[in-house]
Amino acid sequence: MKQTKIAIIALLLVMVFSLGSLAAVPYATYTYDIDGNMALSPDAYVPDSLIDSETLKLETPLKNAKDLFVDEYGNFYIVDTGNNRVLVCNKNYEVQFSISEFYNANGVFDKLAGPQGVFVNGIEIFVADTENNRLVVFDRETGAFKRTIEQPESDIMPEDSVYKPIAVAVDTAGRIYVVSSTTTYGVIAMNADGNFLGFLGAQKVTPSAFDIFWRNFQTKAQRQQTAQHVPTEFNNITIDEDGFIYVTTSTIDESSQQNAIETKSTSADYAPVKMLNPKGNDVMRRSGFFPPSGEVKVETELMATAGATDGAAQRPSGASKIIDVALGPSGMWSIIDEKRSKVFTYDEDGNLLYIFGDKGSQLGNIQSIQSIVYKGDDMLVLDKSNNTITIYKRTEYGDTLVSALQNTQDRHYDKAAIYWEQILQKNSNFDMAYIGIGDSLYRQGDYEGAMEMYQMAHAVEDYSNSFKQIRKAWMEKYIIIVPIVVVAFFILLSKFFKYANKVNLAGQKMKDKRNFKETFLYTFHIIFHPFDGFWDMKHEKRGSMAAALTVVVITILSFIYKSAGTSYIFNPDSKGVSYMGEILGVLLPYLLWGIANWCLTTLFDGEGRMRDIFMSTGYALMPIPMMIIPTTICSNFLLLEEGGILTMINVIGYIWAGFLIFFAMSVIHDYPISKNVVTCLGTIVGMAFIMFIGVLFSGLLGKIVSFVYNIYVELSYRM
């Protein structure tokens, strides 16, 4: 009995502590799957403590702090913009000294004015002295003044340009990279002496059609003024040990950025964060489901599920506003969204690892996020509203994730697989874990097992590579079967066309009635001889409506087979066969074309009857299933990089059918080419008009039905 009580008390204590730990995290950690659905994740970082002016024992409190930096020894630097100083702290967050006032190289008393950025290399502290339009360099150990770097001079720099350095980074060779808030040409690169080297990574600007049109009516001065106001400047910068520069911008057109997210674009044109090589080329890998751009689901109503405590209507919407980037361990890097006060973390390939954070006043929430840095296993985030720095501790889940990434980087795939399996036990929704395990199985030669893991993670390219090895082994074993099958296929195809041609030659004789076989095989005469074929079909009655509808049915079945039979490599987003969708996808355009064309050609002296239009259109569809069926079969034997062959063949089928329909309309209506072009275009417009009328009518009918039903309900209650 005593042991039972002890067990119950222990269980209650565990529950209490568990609830306490849950309550300590006022936000949800989550990722996104390939469809853009939010998937909750274990916390990778949890809030631990808060650093403020009192913690730092400052006589003058922090005011409008703008930037953080951590050096390789864990020393901590704070840019206290409002107080015109930079605070230098040791790894225990104890202030060692402050940089604010100094005697410059001329021996004149000087001081910082509105500094906004800091960078520290092995021997020096570089401060972006924003309001003084310069960089100031201090000794790392003592904080003593060393030199100033004024605005660089170059013929490339516009004469009236204003230099406002807000962020700075320095590589191992001493080259200095500066972000100026008023410079729209990219990152300013200088050598160690401050001499101008050039601009790096200028953002691409795509003017709207209206802007291009309006520029034709502007004066030269107006065009220059318009160009100067193009918002393409960067807002922050950092650099890794290999000299690759990470830059962020929040001035990209939001609709373009949002469109890039929705289309899963890997282009850097509208990317809010870039990784530049020393030449200024963007080399960031964007292999994730969505580009590294911050929030994926930007609609207001969905934000409330991300751990928010207030109403969905209060949540921000639109693309993220990225204002800082920080480099973490094992190739990880993080960006922060000023709109939502969230942290987004990615791996070196651009795969999303986790998202956390939210606005609020609880420990762990940030009211107005400003800067982010890594400090060993900790993450530090600056809140500019409260002038506080939140310390986040990495959890066991976060440690496991780092170990998995590090072993993957070191090519220790077997060890990495162990960590990925541990991650899956805690987060079965994490696709990268499946990829990690798949990589391990691939290198062990278990290609089928690797394909299964890759398919679960929607890693189509990796799946294709595994299938390549299986296909290679099969080809080596059954090499003789492939040419036999190919030769047999073409022999049978040749025999079929010879037989169809024989039947069609015999069918040239006038007959009162032709059987179904003759009218159906006549399809293969039409597709190769459209002008003669459609003329004979109309005047010598060599076709039939039954054969035309059979071709339509075959076309529908081919699309159903394509939806069901295409391999995973070429149809990774398949959610099963939508029979009704495939049927309507063929039948609806077929009916709309026939009706619209008949309505239009009746007014413009067309000689074809409605039956002729539907019959000839049905016959003209045959090239589509002729191409779709074999390409669907072949999709199960081809690799991802060979998919262009299938696309080309299918496109040929569609174009072929389109030309046949065009020629059919010309022949049966006895139209010249020019008039046929006009009527075909008019038919397409007519199809759209009929659809509009149909939607309008169905909407009105629905309202009438609803109105009658409401009256019935009202009367039933009154009676």
XYZ file of C-alpha atoms in Angstrom:
719
model
C 0.000 0.000 0.000
C 2.830 2.341 0.905
C 4.587 1.608 -2.390
C 1.363 2.362 -4.291
C 1.056 5.767 -2.593
C 4.671 6.569 -3.386
C 4.102 5.598 -7.042
C 0.979 7.797 -7.242
C 2.802 10.757 -5.687
C 5.715 10.295 -8.097
C 3.341 10.166 -11.050
C 1.603 13.354 -9.900
C 4.956 15.103 -9.507
C 5.961 14.073 -13.019
C 2.660 15.408 -14.365
C 3.069 18.685 -12.488
C 6.612 19.191 -13.741
C 5.558 18.244 -17.272
C 2.736 20.782 -17.199
C 5.140 23.344 -15.796
C 7.589 22.742 -18.631
C 4.797 23.030 -21.186
C 3.603 26.269 -19.669
C 7.171 27.636 -19.875
C 6.998 27.614 -23.669
C 4.403 30.190 -24.802
C 4.668 29.331 -28.476
C 4.341 26.342 -30.786
C 7.244 24.909 -32.776
C 6.216 23.671 -36.198
C 7.238 22.964 -39.794
C 5.372 22.660 -43.102
C 4.767 19.606 -45.254
C 4.893 19.574 -49.044
C 1.270 20.753 -49.292
C 1.886 23.737 -47.037
C 0.091 22.205 -44.067
C 1.385 23.084 -40.625
C 2.957 20.145 -38.774
C 3.664 20.583 -35.070
C 7.165 19.687 -33.937
C 8.934 19.174 -30.607
C 10.596 22.318 -29.309
C 14.151 22.705 -30.562
C 14.760 25.749 -28.340
C 13.016 26.826 -25.160
C 13.312 30.163 -23.349
C 15.678 30.092 -20.399
C 16.303 33.605 -19.095
C 16.253 37.281 -19.912
C 19.097 39.786 -20.119
C 18.217 43.415 -19.500
C 19.902 46.559 -18.252
C 19.575 45.407 -14.656
C 21.150 42.036 -15.435
C 24.050 43.807 -17.135
C 24.340 46.212 -14.159
C 24.214 49.260 -16.394
C 23.974 52.727 -14.900
C 22.494 53.995 -18.161
C 19.800 51.556 -19.367
C 19.792 50.188 -22.875
C 17.971 52.393 -25.350
C 16.917 51.337 -28.842
C 19.423 48.467 -29.060
C 19.883 47.399 -32.695
C 22.398 44.595 -33.097
C 24.053 41.641 -31.383
C 27.292 39.795 -32.066
C 29.036 36.800 -30.519
C 32.686 36.018 -31.252
C 34.375 32.620 -31.358
C 35.115 32.751 -27.613
C 31.529 33.449 -26.644
C 32.133 37.121 -25.878
C 28.980 39.145 -26.377
C 28.554 42.538 -28.074
C 25.492 44.820 -27.959
C 24.974 47.842 -30.199
C 23.151 50.307 -27.920
C 22.082 52.742 -30.622
C 20.072 55.094 -28.430
C 23.050 55.666 -26.128
C 25.600 55.859 -28.974
C 27.728 53.016 -27.664
C 28.755 49.391 -28.084
C 28.843 47.198 -24.986
C 31.457 44.441 -24.816
C 30.583 41.547 -22.481
C 32.331 38.307 -21.634
C 30.752 34.890 -22.129
C 29.021 35.206 -18.739
C 27.233 38.389 -19.878
C 29.355 40.638 -17.677
C 30.148 44.029 -19.207
C 33.901 44.417 -19.696
C 33.963 47.850 -21.271
C 31.956 50.239 -23.390
C 32.927 51.871 -26.701
C 31.456 55.313 -27.137
C 33.928 58.207 -26.959
C 37.508 58.225 -28.248
C 40.271 60.362 -29.715
C 40.511 59.858 -33.444
C 43.616 59.636 -35.642
C 44.011 63.449 -35.568
C 43.981 63.486 -31.774
C 40.564 65.155 -31.788
C 37.869 64.070 -29.331
C 35.258 62.026 -31.178
C 32.274 59.787 -30.436
C 29.865 57.376 -32.054
C 26.530 58.650 -33.340
C 23.643 56.233 -33.774
C 25.694 53.069 -34.428
C 23.620 50.198 -35.813
C 25.976 47.303 -36.551
C 29.049 45.564 -35.169
C 31.404 42.834 -36.364
C 34.412 41.328 -34.598
C 37.251 39.400 -36.195
C 40.414 38.029 -34.599
C 41.903 41.392 -33.612
C 39.445 44.223 -34.283
C 35.960 45.473 -33.590
C 34.224 47.088 -36.593
C 31.376 49.450 -35.756
C 28.912 50.825 -38.326
C 28.821 54.442 -37.110
C 25.631 55.208 -39.018
C 24.917 58.847 -38.321
C 28.590 59.771 -38.819
C 28.548 57.992 -42.207
C 31.601 55.862 -41.521
C 33.057 52.704 -40.016
C 35.144 52.952 -36.859
C 37.636 50.219 -35.933
C 38.689 49.475 -32.334
C 41.065 47.067 -30.666
C 39.320 43.871 -29.689
C 41.060 43.446 -26.332
C 41.014 46.993 -24.994
C 38.481 48.863 -27.087
C 41.115 51.444 -28.027
C 40.559 53.403 -31.226
C 42.549 52.205 -34.241
C 41.202 53.882 -37.386
C 38.184 55.173 -39.255
C 37.000 54.051 -42.680
C 35.152 56.828 -44.438
C 32.757 56.600 -47.345
C 34.519 54.799 -50.228
C 35.266 56.810 -53.337
C 34.649 55.449 -56.811
C 33.358 56.516 -60.199
C 30.667 53.856 -59.816
C 29.280 55.523 -56.701
C 26.706 58.204 -57.625
C 27.836 61.731 -56.837
C 24.776 62.547 -54.738
C 24.667 59.197 -52.918
C 24.308 59.165 -49.135
C 26.395 56.651 -47.201
C 24.577 55.186 -44.163
C 26.349 52.009 -42.994
C 24.024 49.898 -40.834
C 25.752 46.490 -40.939
C 29.278 45.275 -41.561
C 31.103 41.971 -42.037
C 34.773 41.123 -42.616
C 36.229 37.980 -44.186
C 39.436 36.169 -43.260
C 41.366 38.069 -45.952
C 40.398 41.393 -44.405
C 37.908 42.413 -47.101
C 35.139 44.554 -45.654
C 31.494 44.252 -46.688
C 29.084 47.036 -45.759
C 25.321 47.365 -45.999
C 24.243 50.981 -46.414
C 20.568 51.726 -45.803
C 20.477 54.199 -48.680
C 22.444 52.174 -51.238
C 20.395 50.296 -53.814
C 23.267 48.773 -55.780
C 24.059 45.909 -53.429
C 26.638 45.242 -50.729
C 29.609 47.620 -50.750
C 32.901 45.688 -50.888
C 36.184 47.288 -49.759
C 39.681 46.044 -49.129
C 41.277 46.139 -45.681
C 42.327 49.780 -46.209
C 38.804 50.874 -47.099
C 39.366 51.224 -50.843
C 36.278 50.518 -52.929
C 36.221 47.161 -54.737
C 32.683 47.040 -56.097
C 29.071 46.157 -55.400
C 27.895 42.615 -54.705
C 24.492 40.973 -55.153
C 22.367 43.871 -56.388
C 18.691 42.935 -56.211
C 16.814 42.327 -59.436
C 14.090 44.848 -60.170
C 11.206 43.962 -62.464
C 9.062 47.010 -63.309
C 5.376 46.469 -63.920
C 3.860 46.758 -67.389
C 2.327 50.100 -66.371
C 5.739 51.411 -65.226
C 7.318 50.429 -68.540
C 4.487 52.133 -70.457
C 4.569 55.270 -68.296
C 8.348 55.680 -68.678
C 7.767 56.439 -72.363
C 6.028 59.679 -71.329
C 8.484 60.737 -68.615
C 11.347 63.179 -68.907
C 14.919 62.026 -68.303
C 14.906 63.636 -64.855
C 11.644 61.913 -63.937
C 13.003 58.528 -65.042
C 16.128 59.026 -62.916
C 14.020 60.054 -59.941
C 11.806 56.984 -60.324
C 14.823 54.697 -60.552
C 16.319 56.169 -57.378
C 13.245 55.195 -55.393
C 13.326 51.504 -56.319
C 13.470 49.733 -52.905
C 16.281 47.241 -53.378
C 18.600 47.887 -50.443
C 19.733 45.187 -48.012
C 19.183 45.525 -44.271
C 21.659 43.095 -42.666
C 24.684 40.960 -43.330
C 26.803 38.197 -41.844
C 29.594 36.008 -43.155
C 30.658 32.400 -42.576
C 34.142 31.005 -42.103
C 34.410 30.128 -45.805
C 33.756 33.706 -46.895
C 30.172 33.253 -48.080
C 28.054 36.317 -47.360
C 24.477 36.075 -46.089
C 22.378 39.173 -46.717
C 18.749 39.952 -45.941
C 16.299 42.461 -47.331
C 12.789 43.475 -46.379
C 12.157 45.836 -49.282
C 11.274 43.286 -51.970
C 7.799 43.706 -53.404
C 5.633 41.639 -51.051
C 3.322 40.267 -53.735
C 6.327 39.019 -55.731
C 7.830 37.421 -52.643
C 4.521 35.813 -51.731
C 4.108 34.519 -55.274
C 7.612 33.018 -55.109
C 6.600 31.135 -51.947
C 3.313 29.917 -53.389
C 4.977 28.693 -56.585
C 7.861 27.176 -54.585
C 10.303 29.135 -56.707
C 14.009 28.444 -56.230
C 14.951 31.684 -57.963
C 16.874 34.316 -56.019
C 15.197 37.220 -57.820
C 12.770 37.948 -54.984
C 14.455 36.046 -52.164
C 14.573 37.953 -48.854
C 17.791 36.157 -47.892
C 20.717 35.303 -50.149
C 24.054 33.561 -49.842
C 26.631 35.358 -51.984
C 30.031 34.127 -53.018
C 32.927 36.625 -53.217
C 31.899 37.430 -56.801
C 28.415 38.439 -55.664
C 26.582 35.464 -57.189
C 23.790 33.897 -55.175
C 24.774 30.284 -54.398
C 22.155 29.470 -51.798
C 20.649 26.006 -52.112
C 16.866 26.036 -51.971
C 16.022 22.331 -51.943
C 13.159 22.476 -49.452
C 9.455 22.221 -50.174
C 9.321 26.020 -50.030
C 12.065 28.625 -50.559
C 13.697 30.025 -47.388
C 11.514 33.108 -47.169
C 9.943 32.891 -43.734
C 6.276 32.136 -43.208
C 4.627 29.849 -45.764
C 0.966 30.168 -44.834
C 0.580 33.917 -44.760
C -3.219 34.061 -44.529
C -4.424 35.694 -41.327
C -6.827 32.987 -40.236
C -4.170 30.258 -40.181
C -1.773 32.117 -37.961
C -3.834 31.562 -34.838
C -2.941 27.860 -34.871
C 0.733 28.613 -34.452
C 0.520 29.056 -30.695
C -1.102 32.461 -30.643
C -3.294 33.384 -27.700
C -5.222 36.224 -29.261
C -7.760 36.144 -32.087
C -6.848 35.238 -35.617
C -7.904 38.665 -36.825
C -5.115 40.183 -34.718
C -2.400 38.173 -36.434
C -0.264 39.760 -39.167
C -0.706 38.626 -42.745
C 1.347 38.791 -45.897
C 4.884 37.668 -46.666
C 7.482 37.751 -43.905
C 9.647 40.814 -43.327
C 13.142 39.375 -42.851
C 15.557 41.641 -40.997
C 18.458 39.481 -39.763
C 20.230 36.178 -40.336
C 22.378 34.128 -37.946
C 24.667 31.168 -38.638
C 24.378 28.182 -36.334
C 26.120 24.822 -35.936
C 26.308 22.040 -38.547
C 25.278 24.234 -41.461
C 22.121 25.514 -39.773
C 21.100 29.123 -40.208
C 18.169 31.192 -38.974
C 16.266 34.265 -40.086
C 13.786 36.383 -38.142
C 10.450 37.794 -39.235
C 9.813 41.291 -37.886
C 6.061 40.993 -38.585
C 5.492 37.910 -36.469
C 8.551 37.876 -34.157
C 9.297 34.346 -35.307
C 12.537 32.451 -35.906
C 12.858 30.274 -39.022
C 15.726 27.792 -39.128
C 17.035 25.935 -42.197
C 19.809 23.492 -43.009
C 22.569 24.083 -45.567
C 20.325 22.828 -48.389
C 17.526 25.240 -47.536
C 15.260 22.626 -45.921
C 13.044 24.030 -43.178
C 13.970 22.531 -39.801
C 11.584 24.353 -37.467
C 9.774 27.611 -36.750
C 9.160 29.034 -33.302
C 8.359 32.258 -31.491
C 5.501 34.718 -31.267
C 4.661 38.207 -30.132
C 3.813 38.684 -26.460
C 5.074 39.611 -23.028
C 5.763 36.125 -21.632
C 9.308 34.818 -21.374
C 10.103 33.415 -24.807
C 7.825 35.738 -26.737
C 9.273 38.826 -28.393
C 7.309 42.030 -28.691
C 9.434 43.516 -31.474
C 12.201 41.265 -32.747
C 15.369 42.977 -33.975
C 18.434 40.722 -33.993
C 19.474 37.091 -33.573
C 22.791 35.336 -32.884
C 23.978 31.877 -31.860
C 26.149 31.490 -28.766
C 27.289 27.883 -28.532
C 24.198 25.804 -27.795
C 22.192 28.931 -27.006
C 20.289 31.295 -29.247
C 20.018 34.983 -28.324
C 17.210 37.192 -29.628
C 16.982 40.952 -29.162
C 13.667 42.674 -28.420
C 14.094 46.320 -29.427
C 10.851 47.440 -27.766
C 11.844 46.254 -24.300
C 15.616 46.429 -24.850
C 15.910 42.869 -23.581
C 17.721 39.802 -24.859
C 16.063 36.401 -24.495
C 18.331 33.371 -24.072
C 16.932 30.181 -25.621
C 18.416 26.843 -24.607
C 18.643 24.003 -27.077
C 16.569 20.992 -26.113
C 17.384 17.297 -26.362
C 15.435 17.213 -29.603
C 17.522 20.119 -30.895
C 20.739 18.340 -29.858
C 19.667 15.204 -31.728
C 18.901 17.266 -34.815
C 22.327 18.943 -34.707
C 24.040 15.554 -34.316
C 22.138 14.180 -37.303
C 23.070 17.167 -39.466
C 26.708 17.100 -38.376
C 27.112 13.396 -39.136
C 25.462 13.965 -42.501
C 27.946 16.766 -43.211
C 30.814 14.487 -42.188
C 29.409 11.713 -44.443
C 28.906 9.405 -41.474
C 25.554 8.319 -42.845
C 25.169 5.245 -40.654
C 25.588 7.322 -37.492
C 23.331 10.011 -38.901
C 20.618 7.406 -39.538
C 20.615 6.508 -35.840
C 19.907 10.122 -34.913
C 17.289 10.474 -37.665
C 15.479 7.441 -36.267
C 15.505 9.036 -32.824
C 14.032 12.184 -34.342
C 11.261 10.196 -36.031
C 10.327 8.684 -32.693
C 9.663 12.210 -31.427
C 8.440 13.794 -34.657
C 7.044 11.436 -37.280
C 6.149 14.414 -39.498
C 9.764 15.444 -40.042
C 10.544 14.691 -43.686
C 14.282 15.304 -43.434
C 14.581 12.344 -41.053
C 13.194 10.048 -43.735
C 15.712 11.487 -46.198
C 18.556 10.907 -43.746
C 17.558 7.283 -43.244
C 17.103 6.905 -46.998
C 20.647 8.195 -47.576
C 21.989 5.570 -45.191
C 20.034 2.762 -46.869
C 21.152 3.987 -50.293
C 24.813 3.736 -49.349
C 24.222 0.274 -47.932
C 22.814 -0.835 -51.291
C 19.237 -1.202 -50.046
C 17.773 0.828 -52.886
C 14.198 -0.362 -52.458
C 14.260 0.599 -48.782
C 15.786 3.957 -49.694
C 13.028 4.550 -52.261
C 10.412 3.898 -49.587
C 12.010 6.460 -47.254
C 12.432 9.026 -50.031
C 8.813 8.609 -51.087
C 7.648 9.311 -47.540
C 9.670 12.531 -47.613
C 8.592 13.488 -51.162
C 12.268 13.494 -52.172
C 11.625 12.812 -55.856
C 15.178 13.366 -57.088
C 16.646 11.009 -54.486
C 13.896 8.482 -55.270
C 14.853 8.663 -58.943
C 18.535 8.096 -58.122
C 17.664 4.970 -56.134
C 15.443 3.704 -58.940
C 18.344 4.304 -61.336
C 20.435 1.767 -59.444
C 17.594 -0.776 -59.476
C 17.035 -0.244 -63.193
C 20.750 -0.560 -63.852
C 20.915 -3.907 -62.057
C 17.817 -5.142 -63.893
C 19.209 -4.063 -67.268
C 22.474 -5.900 -66.607
C 20.553 -9.046 -65.738
C 17.964 -8.937 -68.527
C 19.799 -6.946 -71.186
C 18.485 -9.122 -74.028
C 14.820 -8.545 -73.111
C 14.833 -4.792 -73.812
C 15.628 -4.899 -77.552
C 13.283 -7.874 -77.998
C 10.387 -5.959 -76.428
C 11.143 -2.805 -78.439
C 11.412 -4.671 -81.744
C 8.259 -6.695 -81.007
C 6.339 -3.519 -80.187
C 7.229 -1.828 -83.450
C 6.526 -4.985 -85.460
C 3.060 -5.270 -83.918
C 2.459 -1.547 -84.425
C 3.493 -1.842 -88.075
C 1.206 -4.816 -88.619
C -1.706 -2.974 -87.015
C -1.262 0.069 -89.250
C -0.968 -2.176 -92.327
C -4.197 -3.901 -91.377
C -5.949 -0.560 -90.732
C -4.682 0.727 -94.072
C -5.981 -2.399 -95.832
C -9.427 -1.925 -94.294
C -9.423 1.779 -95.179
C -8.441 1.080 -98.811
C -11.289 -1.401 -99.076
C -13.625 1.181 -97.563
C -13.066 3.639 -100.408
C -15.934 1.991 -102.259
C -19.256 3.709 -101.734
C -21.502 1.834 -99.327
C -24.916 2.598 -97.951
C -23.894 1.409 -94.522
C -20.483 0.796 -93.002
C -19.803 -1.414 -89.984
C -18.233 -0.200 -86.742
C -14.818 -1.721 -87.519
C -14.571 0.222 -90.769
C -15.601 3.528 -89.238
C -13.341 3.123 -86.207
C -10.232 2.111 -88.172
C -10.923 5.071 -90.440
C -9.562 7.151 -87.541
C -6.029 6.046 -88.461
C -6.518 7.292 -92.005
C -7.763 10.682 -90.818
C -4.890 11.385 -88.437
C -2.361 10.975 -91.275
C -4.475 12.404 -94.125
C -6.696 15.039 -92.465
C -7.885 16.951 -95.543
C -8.890 13.899 -97.589
C -10.040 12.077 -94.477
C -12.470 14.718 -93.210
C -13.776 15.395 -96.741
C -14.535 11.686 -97.288
C -16.001 11.415 -93.800
C -18.519 14.135 -94.594
C -19.332 13.429 -98.242
C -18.861 9.659 -98.470
C -20.109 8.890 -94.968
C -16.974 6.948 -93.982
C -17.287 7.931 -90.339
C -19.856 7.284 -87.650
C -20.910 8.933 -84.448
C -20.403 5.641 -82.592
C -16.737 5.507 -83.657
C -16.223 9.183 -82.746
C -17.702 8.651 -79.279
C -15.536 5.549 -78.899
C -12.460 7.711 -79.493
C -13.756 10.155 -76.867
C -14.206 7.279 -74.408
C -10.691 5.989 -75.189
C -9.346 9.495 -74.555
C -11.117 9.630 -71.186
C -9.775 6.183 -70.258
C -6.264 7.226 -71.264
C -6.397 10.192 -68.874
C -7.706 7.948 -66.098
C -4.880 5.501 -66.804
C -2.371 8.365 -66.806
C -3.609 9.515 -63.411
C -3.453 5.993 -61.968
C -0.538 4.469 -63.871
C 2.100 7.213 -63.973
C 5.076 6.366 -61.794
C 5.737 8.223 -58.554
C 8.713 9.991 -60.121
C 6.475 11.870 -62.554
C 3.387 12.126 -60.381
C 4.622 12.639 -56.788
C 1.640 14.754 -55.733
C -0.954 12.165 -56.733
C -3.894 11.895 -54.350
C -5.635 9.100 -56.212
C -7.762 9.027 -59.347
C -10.582 11.527 -59.669
C -12.777 9.645 -62.137
C -15.365 12.392 -62.392
C -12.641 14.999 -62.819
C -10.992 13.062 -65.649
C -14.342 12.434 -67.368
C -15.390 16.087 -67.177
C -11.884 17.193 -68.182
C -12.419 15.606 -71.603
C -16.186 15.594 -72.008
C -16.831 19.219 -71.024
C -14.403 20.820 -73.530
C -15.645 18.389 -76.195
C -19.288 19.405 -75.685
C -18.508 23.113 -75.296
C -16.456 23.143 -78.490
C -19.186 21.434 -80.492
C -21.979 23.683 -79.235
C -20.010 26.941 -79.497
C -18.682 26.124 -82.955
C -22.132 25.192 -84.268
C -23.669 28.388 -82.850
C -20.973 30.533 -84.449
C -20.678 28.813 -87.834
C -24.450 28.806 -88.273
C -24.256 32.601 -88.344
C -21.261 32.659 -90.730
C -22.408 30.322 -93.480
C -20.793 27.177 -92.140
C -21.791 24.043 -94.046
C -21.194 21.589 -91.225
C -24.045 20.200 -89.171
C -23.767 19.789 -85.400
C -23.368 16.048 -85.946
C -20.456 16.694 -88.324
C -18.762 18.975 -85.769
C -19.024 16.488 -82.921
C -18.026 13.539 -85.086
C -14.971 15.190 -86.648
C -13.838 16.580 -83.275
C -14.128 13.118 -81.740
C -12.008 11.567 -84.506
C -9.414 14.347 -84.123
C -8.774 13.410 -80.463
C -7.114 10.079 -81.329
C -3.474 11.361 -81.217
C -3.905 12.215 -77.531
C -4.480 8.636 -76.247
C -1.962 7.387 -78.836
C 0.693 9.434 -77.017
C -0.581 9.331 -73.442
C -0.887 5.541 -73.105
C 2.694 4.643 -74.173
C 4.232 7.554 -72.249
C 2.364 6.465 -69.120
C 3.756 2.948 -69.539
C 7.253 4.307 -70.166
C 7.052 6.568 -67.091
C 7.513 3.437 -64.971
C 10.917 2.799 -66.562
C 12.363 6.291 -66.929
C 14.283 8.547 -64.534
C 13.484 12.088 -63.507
C 16.069 13.620 -65.853
C 14.537 11.661 -68.745
C 11.077 13.077 -68.137
C 11.532 15.677 -70.873
C 11.043 12.890 -73.417
C 7.599 12.082 -72.030
C 6.617 15.744 -71.928
C 7.702 16.250 -75.522
C 5.714 13.228 -76.743
C 2.575 14.305 -74.884
C 2.892 17.839 -76.242
C 3.157 16.409 -79.754
C -0.107 14.554 -79.132
C -1.917 17.703 -78.019
C -0.573 19.791 -80.910
C -1.406 17.028 -83.387
C -4.992 16.843 -82.111
C -5.261 20.637 -82.206
C -4.217 20.775 -85.867
C -6.639 17.986 -86.736
C -9.525 19.869 -85.110
C -8.513 23.029 -86.973
C -8.358 21.198 -90.334
C -11.637 19.396 -89.586
C -13.482 22.674 -89.040
C -12.026 24.091 -92.246
C -13.108 21.069 -94.318
C -16.599 20.458 -92.947
C -17.550 24.158 -93.039
C -15.734 24.758 -96.342
C -13.866 27.731 -94.863
C -10.606 29.215 -96.136
C -7.741 29.255 -93.648
C -8.173 32.920 -92.656
C -11.881 32.568 -91.941
C -11.297 29.294 -90.107
C -8.756 30.962 -87.811
C -11.295 33.648 -86.904
C -14.099 31.158 -86.258
C -11.870 28.907 -84.149
C -10.831 31.847 -81.987
C -14.450 32.900 -81.778
C -15.370 29.361 -80.747
C -12.952 29.549 -77.830
C -14.531 32.847 -76.747
C -17.940 31.264 -77.123
C -16.914 28.345 -74.891
C -15.922 30.812 -72.186
C -19.212 32.683 -72.592
C -21.265 29.475 -72.317
C -19.367 28.522 -69.170
C -20.036 31.965 -67.702
C -23.758 31.663 -68.457
C -23.790 28.156 -66.976
C -22.131 29.290 -63.742
C -24.460 32.297 -63.516
C -27.542 30.148 -64.126
C -26.488 27.503 -61.597
C -25.901 30.232 -59.021
C -29.326 31.745 -59.596
C -30.934 28.307 -59.544
C -29.223 27.563 -56.239
C -30.586 30.789 -54.748
C -34.098 30.004 -55.995
C -33.937 26.526 -54.486
C -32.665 27.976 -51.211
C -35.433 30.608 -51.229
C -38.157 28.003 -51.851
C -36.713 25.753 -49.173
C -36.648 28.594 -46.630
C -40.310 29.379 -47.402
C -41.160 25.702 -46.938
C -39.355 25.605 -43.583
C -41.052 28.809 -42.443
C -44.504 27.535 -43.421
C -43.881 24.174 -41.760
C -43.036 25.933 -38.482
C -46.108 28.169 -38.689
C -48.416 25.252 -39.445
